[in-house]
Short mmCIF file of C-alpha atoms in Angstrom, two decimals:
data_model
loop_
_atom_site.label_atom_id
_atom_site.label_comp_id
_atom_site.label_asym_id
_atom_site.label_seq_id
_atom_site.Cartn_x
_atom_site.Cartn_y
_atom_site.Cartn_z
CA SER A 1 6.54 20.56 -48.53
CA ASN A 2 6.97 20.79 -52.31
CA GLY A 3 10.09 18.71 -52.86
CA GLY A 4 12.45 20.51 -50.52
CA GLY A 5 11.59 24.06 -51.62
CA GLU A 6 9.51 26.66 -49.82
CA PRO A 7 6.60 25.30 -47.74
CA GLU A 8 3.29 25.28 -49.57
CA THR A 9 0.74 27.91 -48.60
CA PRO A 10 -1.81 26.24 -46.31
CA ALA A 11 -5.25 25.71 -47.89
CA PHE A 12 -8.47 25.65 -45.85
CA GLU A 13 -11.93 24.54 -46.89
CA PHE A 14 -15.00 25.83 -45.02
CA THR A 15 -17.67 23.09 -44.97
CA ASN A 16 -19.75 24.20 -41.94
CA ASN A 17 -19.33 20.66 -40.64
CA ASN A 18 -21.31 19.34 -43.61
CA GLY A 19 -24.35 21.39 -42.70
CA GLU A 20 -24.30 20.67 -38.97
CA GLY A 21 -22.05 23.54 -37.85
CA ASP A 22 -22.87 26.99 -36.52
CA GLY A 23 -21.79 28.85 -39.66
CA LYS A 24 -19.13 30.90 -37.85
CA TRP A 25 -15.76 31.39 -39.46
CA GLU A 26 -14.00 31.18 -36.09
CA THR A 27 -15.40 27.74 -35.19
CA ALA A 28 -12.63 25.19 -35.85
CA THR A 29 -14.98 22.25 -36.50
CA ASN A 30 -16.52 24.12 -39.45
CA TRP A 31 -13.25 23.67 -41.36
CA SER A 32 -12.28 20.48 -43.19
CA ASN A 33 -8.95 20.19 -41.39
CA GLY A 34 -10.34 21.08 -37.97
CA SER A 35 -8.53 24.41 -37.58
CA VAL A 36 -9.28 28.07 -38.36
CA PRO A 37 -7.10 29.57 -41.13
CA GLY A 38 -4.48 32.10 -40.11
CA ASN A 39 -2.58 34.85 -41.89
CA GLY A 40 -1.46 33.90 -45.38
CA ALA A 41 -3.93 31.03 -45.82
CA ILE A 42 -5.73 30.15 -49.05
CA VAL A 43 -9.43 29.74 -48.26
CA ASP A 44 -12.18 27.99 -50.20
CA LEU A 45 -15.73 28.55 -48.93
CA ASN A 46 -18.03 25.68 -49.84
CA ALA A 47 -20.74 26.64 -47.36
CA SER A 48 -22.18 29.89 -46.06
CA ALA A 49 -19.97 31.51 -43.41
CA THR A 50 -20.17 34.53 -41.09
CA ILE A 51 -17.32 36.59 -39.66
CA THR A 52 -18.90 37.83 -36.46
CA ALA A 53 -18.54 41.27 -34.91
CA GLY A 54 -15.24 41.77 -33.11
CA ASP A 55 -13.34 39.21 -35.18
CA ASN A 56 -10.43 40.37 -37.36
CA ILE A 57 -9.66 37.82 -40.09
CA ASN A 58 -6.59 38.04 -42.36
CA VAL A 59 -6.03 35.62 -45.24
CA ALA A 60 -4.12 35.57 -48.54
CA ASP A 61 -6.60 34.28 -51.12
CA LEU A 62 -10.34 33.71 -50.83
CA ILE A 63 -12.70 31.79 -53.10
CA ILE A 64 -16.47 31.83 -52.56
CA SER A 65 -17.96 28.84 -54.36
CA GLU A 66 -21.25 28.85 -56.26
CA ASN A 67 -23.39 27.51 -53.41
CA ALA A 68 -21.70 29.49 -50.62
CA SER A 69 -21.77 33.02 -49.23
CA LEU A 70 -19.82 35.13 -46.77
CA THR A 71 -21.39 37.61 -44.34
CA ILE A 72 -19.07 40.21 -42.79
CA GLU A 73 -19.96 41.63 -39.37
CA GLY A 74 -16.38 41.98 -38.16
CA SER A 75 -13.26 42.72 -40.22
CA LEU A 76 -11.80 40.80 -43.19
CA THR A 77 -8.43 41.52 -44.82
CA ILE A 78 -7.48 39.79 -48.09
CA THR A 79 -3.88 40.43 -49.11
CA GLY A 80 -3.89 38.35 -52.30
CA GLU A 81 -6.47 37.23 -54.84
CA PHE A 82 -10.16 37.74 -54.24
CA ALA A 83 -12.82 37.56 -56.93
CA ASN A 84 -16.57 37.65 -56.51
CA THR A 85 -18.92 38.45 -59.39
CA VAL A 86 -22.23 37.70 -57.63
CA ALA A 87 -23.20 40.42 -55.14
CA SER A 88 -25.46 38.16 -53.08
CA ARG A 89 -22.54 35.90 -52.17
CA LEU A 90 -20.66 38.62 -50.27
CA ILE A 91 -22.67 40.54 -47.67
CA ILE A 92 -21.32 43.36 -45.52
CA ASN A 93 -23.61 44.08 -42.60
CA ASP A 94 -23.60 47.53 -41.00
CA GLY A 95 -20.55 47.55 -38.70
CA GLY A 96 -18.48 45.20 -40.87
CA GLN A 97 -15.52 46.10 -43.05
CA ILE A 98 -13.35 44.59 -45.78
CA PHE A 99 -9.77 45.46 -46.77
CA GLN A 100 -9.06 44.22 -50.32
CA ILE A 101 -7.34 45.51 -53.48
CA ASN A 102 -8.91 43.51 -56.32
CA GLU A 103 -10.94 45.15 -59.08
CA GLY A 104 -14.49 44.19 -59.95
CA VAL A 105 -15.47 42.61 -56.61
CA GLN A 106 -19.27 42.54 -56.27
CA ALA A 107 -20.91 42.78 -52.87
CA THR A 108 -24.05 43.74 -50.95
CA PHE A 109 -24.12 46.23 -48.08
CA ASN A 110 -26.96 46.20 -45.54
CA MET A 111 -27.26 49.72 -44.13
CA ASN A 112 -29.22 50.22 -40.90
CA ILE A 113 -31.68 53.13 -41.22
CA ILE A 114 -32.74 54.58 -37.89
CA ASN A 115 -36.19 56.05 -37.20
CA PRO A 116 -37.17 59.08 -35.11
CA THR A 117 -36.53 58.57 -31.41
CA GLU A 118 -39.76 60.27 -30.37
CA GLY A 119 -42.96 61.68 -31.83
CA GLU A 120 -44.29 61.45 -35.35
CA TRP A 121 -42.02 61.23 -38.39
CA ASN A 122 -42.27 64.51 -40.32
CA GLU A 123 -40.13 67.31 -41.70
CA ASN A 124 -40.23 69.19 -38.41
CA ASN A 125 -38.93 66.30 -36.30
CA LYS A 126 -35.17 66.72 -36.08
CA THR A 127 -34.46 63.23 -34.75
CA GLY A 128 -33.98 60.17 -36.89
CA TRP A 129 -31.63 61.76 -39.44
CA GLN A 130 -28.31 60.28 -40.46
CA PHE A 131 -25.52 60.79 -42.98
CA ILE A 132 -25.06 57.89 -45.37
CA ALA A 133 -22.60 57.01 -48.14
CA SER A 134 -21.93 54.09 -50.47
CA PRO A 135 -18.84 51.83 -50.42
CA PHE A 136 -19.57 51.00 -54.08
CA THR A 137 -18.61 52.79 -57.28
CA ASP A 138 -21.95 52.09 -58.98
CA ALA A 139 -24.75 51.57 -56.42
CA SER A 140 -28.13 52.81 -57.62
CA ILE A 141 -29.91 55.52 -55.61
CA SER A 142 -33.14 53.56 -56.12
CA ASP A 143 -31.69 50.77 -53.96
CA PHE A 144 -32.22 53.05 -50.96
CA PHE A 145 -36.00 53.00 -51.31
CA THR A 146 -37.53 49.97 -49.64
CA THR A 147 -41.16 50.58 -50.58
CA GLY A 148 -41.18 53.19 -53.33
CA ASP A 149 -43.64 55.30 -51.32
CA ASP A 150 -42.58 58.97 -51.34
CA ASN A 151 -44.13 59.42 -47.90
CA ASP A 152 -41.79 56.89 -46.28
CA TYR A 153 -38.39 58.50 -46.71
CA ASP A 154 -36.32 61.60 -47.43
CA LEU A 155 -32.92 61.65 -49.11
CA TYR A 156 -30.95 64.88 -49.53
CA LYS A 157 -27.63 66.01 -50.90
CA PHE A 158 -26.00 69.30 -49.91
CA ASP A 159 -24.95 72.02 -52.37
CA GLY A 160 -23.62 75.14 -50.68
CA ASN A 161 -23.73 77.07 -53.95
CA GLN A 162 -27.53 76.90 -53.96
CA VAL A 163 -28.10 79.83 -51.58
CA GLY A 164 -31.35 79.31 -49.69
CA ALA A 165 -31.78 75.82 -51.10
CA GLU A 166 -28.61 74.08 -49.98
CA TRP A 167 -30.40 70.84 -49.11
CA GLN A 168 -31.72 69.21 -52.30
CA ASN A 169 -34.37 66.51 -51.96
CA GLN A 170 -34.20 63.50 -54.26
CA LYS A 171 -38.00 63.58 -54.56
CA THR A 172 -38.06 67.10 -56.01
CA ILE A 173 -34.81 67.45 -58.00
CA ALA A 174 -35.06 65.93 -61.49
CA THR A 175 -31.28 65.95 -61.93
CA PHE A 176 -30.55 64.15 -58.64
CA ASP A 177 -27.71 61.61 -58.83
CA PRO A 178 -28.99 58.31 -60.36
CA GLN A 179 -26.19 56.51 -58.53
CA PHE A 180 -24.55 57.17 -55.18
CA VAL A 181 -21.51 59.28 -56.06
CA SER A 182 -18.38 57.73 -54.57
CA GLY A 183 -17.07 60.04 -51.84
CA ARG A 184 -20.29 62.06 -51.53
CA GLY A 185 -22.40 62.00 -48.38
CA TYR A 186 -26.19 62.16 -48.23
CA LEU A 187 -28.68 63.03 -45.49
CA ALA A 188 -31.34 60.38 -44.98
CA SER A 189 -34.43 59.86 -42.88
CA TYR A 190 -36.96 57.06 -42.90
CA GLN A 191 -40.37 56.74 -41.34
CA ALA A 192 -39.64 53.35 -39.78
CA GLU A 193 -36.44 51.64 -38.69
CA THR A 194 -35.38 49.44 -41.58
CA THR A 195 -32.43 48.13 -43.57
CA ALA A 196 -31.47 49.62 -46.92
CA THR A 197 -29.65 47.16 -49.16
CA LEU A 198 -27.11 48.53 -51.63
CA SER A 199 -25.25 46.40 -54.18
CA GLY A 200 -22.45 47.03 -56.63
CA THR A 201 -18.71 47.02 -57.24
CA LEU A 202 -16.54 47.63 -54.18
CA ASN A 203 -14.21 50.60 -54.35
CA ASN A 204 -10.78 48.94 -54.27
CA ALA A 205 -8.79 52.18 -53.82
CA THR A 206 -6.95 52.96 -50.58
CA SER A 207 -6.79 56.73 -51.09
CA PHE A 208 -9.32 59.49 -51.71
CA THR A 209 -8.74 63.10 -52.81
CA LYS A 210 -11.45 65.73 -53.20
CA GLU A 211 -10.78 69.28 -54.36
CA LEU A 212 -13.32 71.63 -52.78
CA SER A 213 -14.56 75.11 -53.55
CA TYR A 214 -14.34 78.19 -51.33
CA ASN A 215 -16.54 81.27 -51.58
CA GLU A 216 -15.40 84.23 -49.52
CA GLY A 217 -18.19 85.72 -47.43
CA GLU A 218 -20.52 82.76 -47.98
CA ASP A 219 -20.57 80.61 -44.87
CA LEU A 220 -22.82 77.73 -45.93
CA ALA A 221 -21.20 77.52 -49.37
CA ASN A 222 -17.97 76.46 -47.69
CA PHE A 223 -19.46 73.34 -46.12
CA HIS A 224 -19.16 70.12 -48.12
CA LEU A 225 -20.93 66.83 -47.36
CA LEU A 226 -18.53 64.01 -48.13
CA GLY A 227 -18.91 60.26 -47.60
CA ASN A 228 -16.73 57.27 -46.78
CA PRO A 229 -16.03 55.77 -50.24
CA PHE A 230 -14.34 52.65 -48.87
CA SER A 231 -15.41 49.25 -47.56
CA PHE A 232 -13.37 49.94 -44.41
CA ASP A 233 -13.65 52.56 -41.66
CA MET A 234 -11.82 55.87 -42.17
CA ASN A 235 -9.52 56.69 -39.27
CA MET A 236 -9.43 60.49 -39.20
CA ASP A 237 -6.09 60.95 -37.46
CA ASN A 238 -3.19 62.96 -38.86
CA ALA A 239 -1.53 59.87 -40.31
CA ASN A 240 -4.44 59.32 -42.69
CA ALA A 241 -6.41 62.54 -43.27
CA THR A 242 -5.01 65.82 -44.60
CA PHE A 243 -7.03 69.05 -44.58
CA THR A 244 -5.56 71.66 -46.94
CA ASN A 245 -7.05 75.18 -46.52
CA MET A 246 -9.81 73.64 -44.44
CA VAL A 247 -11.00 73.42 -40.85
CA GLN A 248 -9.07 70.57 -39.24
CA GLY A 249 -11.63 67.86 -38.52
CA VAL A 250 -15.06 66.64 -39.56
CA ALA A 251 -18.64 66.70 -38.28
CA ILE A 252 -21.42 64.11 -38.23
CA VAL A 253 -25.12 64.57 -37.54
CA THR A 254 -26.30 63.24 -34.17
CA ALA A 255 -29.46 61.35 -33.34
CA GLN A 256 -30.76 64.51 -31.68
CA GLY A 257 -30.53 66.52 -34.90
CA GLY A 258 -27.38 68.48 -34.04
CA TYR A 259 -23.76 68.03 -35.11
CA ASN A 260 -20.82 66.38 -33.42
CA TYR A 261 -17.36 67.70 -34.36
CA ASP A 262 -13.86 66.20 -34.18
CA VAL A 263 -15.07 62.68 -34.92
CA THR A 264 -12.15 60.24 -35.04
CA SER A 265 -13.66 57.46 -37.15
CA ILE A 266 -16.12 57.33 -40.07
CA PRO A 267 -17.59 53.82 -40.42
CA VAL A 268 -18.46 52.14 -43.71
CA GLY A 269 -21.63 53.68 -45.14
CA ASP A 270 -21.36 57.00 -43.25
CA GLY A 271 -21.03 60.60 -44.43
CA PHE A 272 -19.37 63.64 -42.85
CA PHE A 273 -19.22 67.43 -43.18
CA VAL A 274 -16.01 69.36 -43.83
CA LYS A 275 -15.49 73.13 -44.19
CA THR A 276 -13.11 75.08 -46.42
CA THR A 277 -11.36 78.26 -45.25
CA ALA A 278 -9.47 79.41 -48.35
CA ALA A 279 -9.14 78.84 -52.09
CA LYS A 280 -7.57 75.65 -53.46
CA ALA A 281 -8.95 73.61 -50.60
CA LYS A 282 -8.43 69.87 -50.72
CA PHE A 283 -9.29 66.89 -48.54
CA THR A 284 -7.00 63.88 -48.85
CA TYR A 285 -7.26 60.48 -47.21
CA ASN A 286 -4.59 57.78 -47.48
CA HIS A 287 -5.12 54.45 -45.79
CA ASN A 288 -1.94 53.69 -43.85
CA ALA A 289 -3.16 51.20 -41.29
CA LYS A 290 -6.32 49.43 -40.28
CA SER A 291 -8.88 51.87 -39.01
CA SER A 292 -9.95 51.51 -35.41
CA ARG A 293 -13.48 52.12 -34.20
CA SER A 294 -13.97 55.16 -32.03
CA GLY A 295 -16.54 53.56 -29.79
CA ASN A 296 -18.84 56.54 -30.40
CA ALA A 297 -22.26 55.07 -31.11
CA ASN A 298 -23.47 58.38 -32.54
CA SER A 299 -21.01 58.12 -35.41
CA LEU A 300 -23.50 55.74 -37.02
CA ASN A 301 -26.24 58.34 -36.83
#
């Protein structure tokens, strides 16, 4: 105690058993006091740690020291102070998510890029496409290219106002976005299965509003390719998502090259289609509770 007042907030130091541990956050012997921190704990990472898939960790404050790093494969919630100015010290692997409200947090996101399921990779093969989006406010588009070879990838954005040329290829449009626009989705394909690494400042907002255009009599112009702007999954139920003058629901591209509608969850790094039905259309998302995964493997594709 602190002299008869309120109990002190428990502090935990991750040491990875002085280099002999397994690196997992949930292993008690990796912590200096022999126990895993619970809700409300103050955590100091002095070794590299991993929150594994399926684990949901909730702490108050988190400090990542100079020689440490944290890899997120499960879920991490930080309710208090969290500062990280070196992107390589905080890694979010595809499937992981972070809930935090601090400004200026730097991180790295490893995005899995699928390859065609059959046949040769080319513009006529409809498999191997996926919607992608960035959880950062300032990630460079060039981070998506792993080799710099124009023959290895395709990256498109969708503009319904460009009749006959709605899909715009990054390789041919001089005015293509230099950075991933927060809240915009992109269509990607890659010749080989790989990992695209994006880095930047995490979007610390918990709400997203996008006003969308409507053009009467123009079907394709009323589709809009949006993207998850957050570092946590978007739960597309009525408590979170509001569709004003729009079709109720979203669509994702499937591994077979078609579209799957009424998707309930948009993971970190994924994009989704919406459609407007009248003027003054608006999509609004407010994070009310932790998003839950839909269990639909195709939502990643």
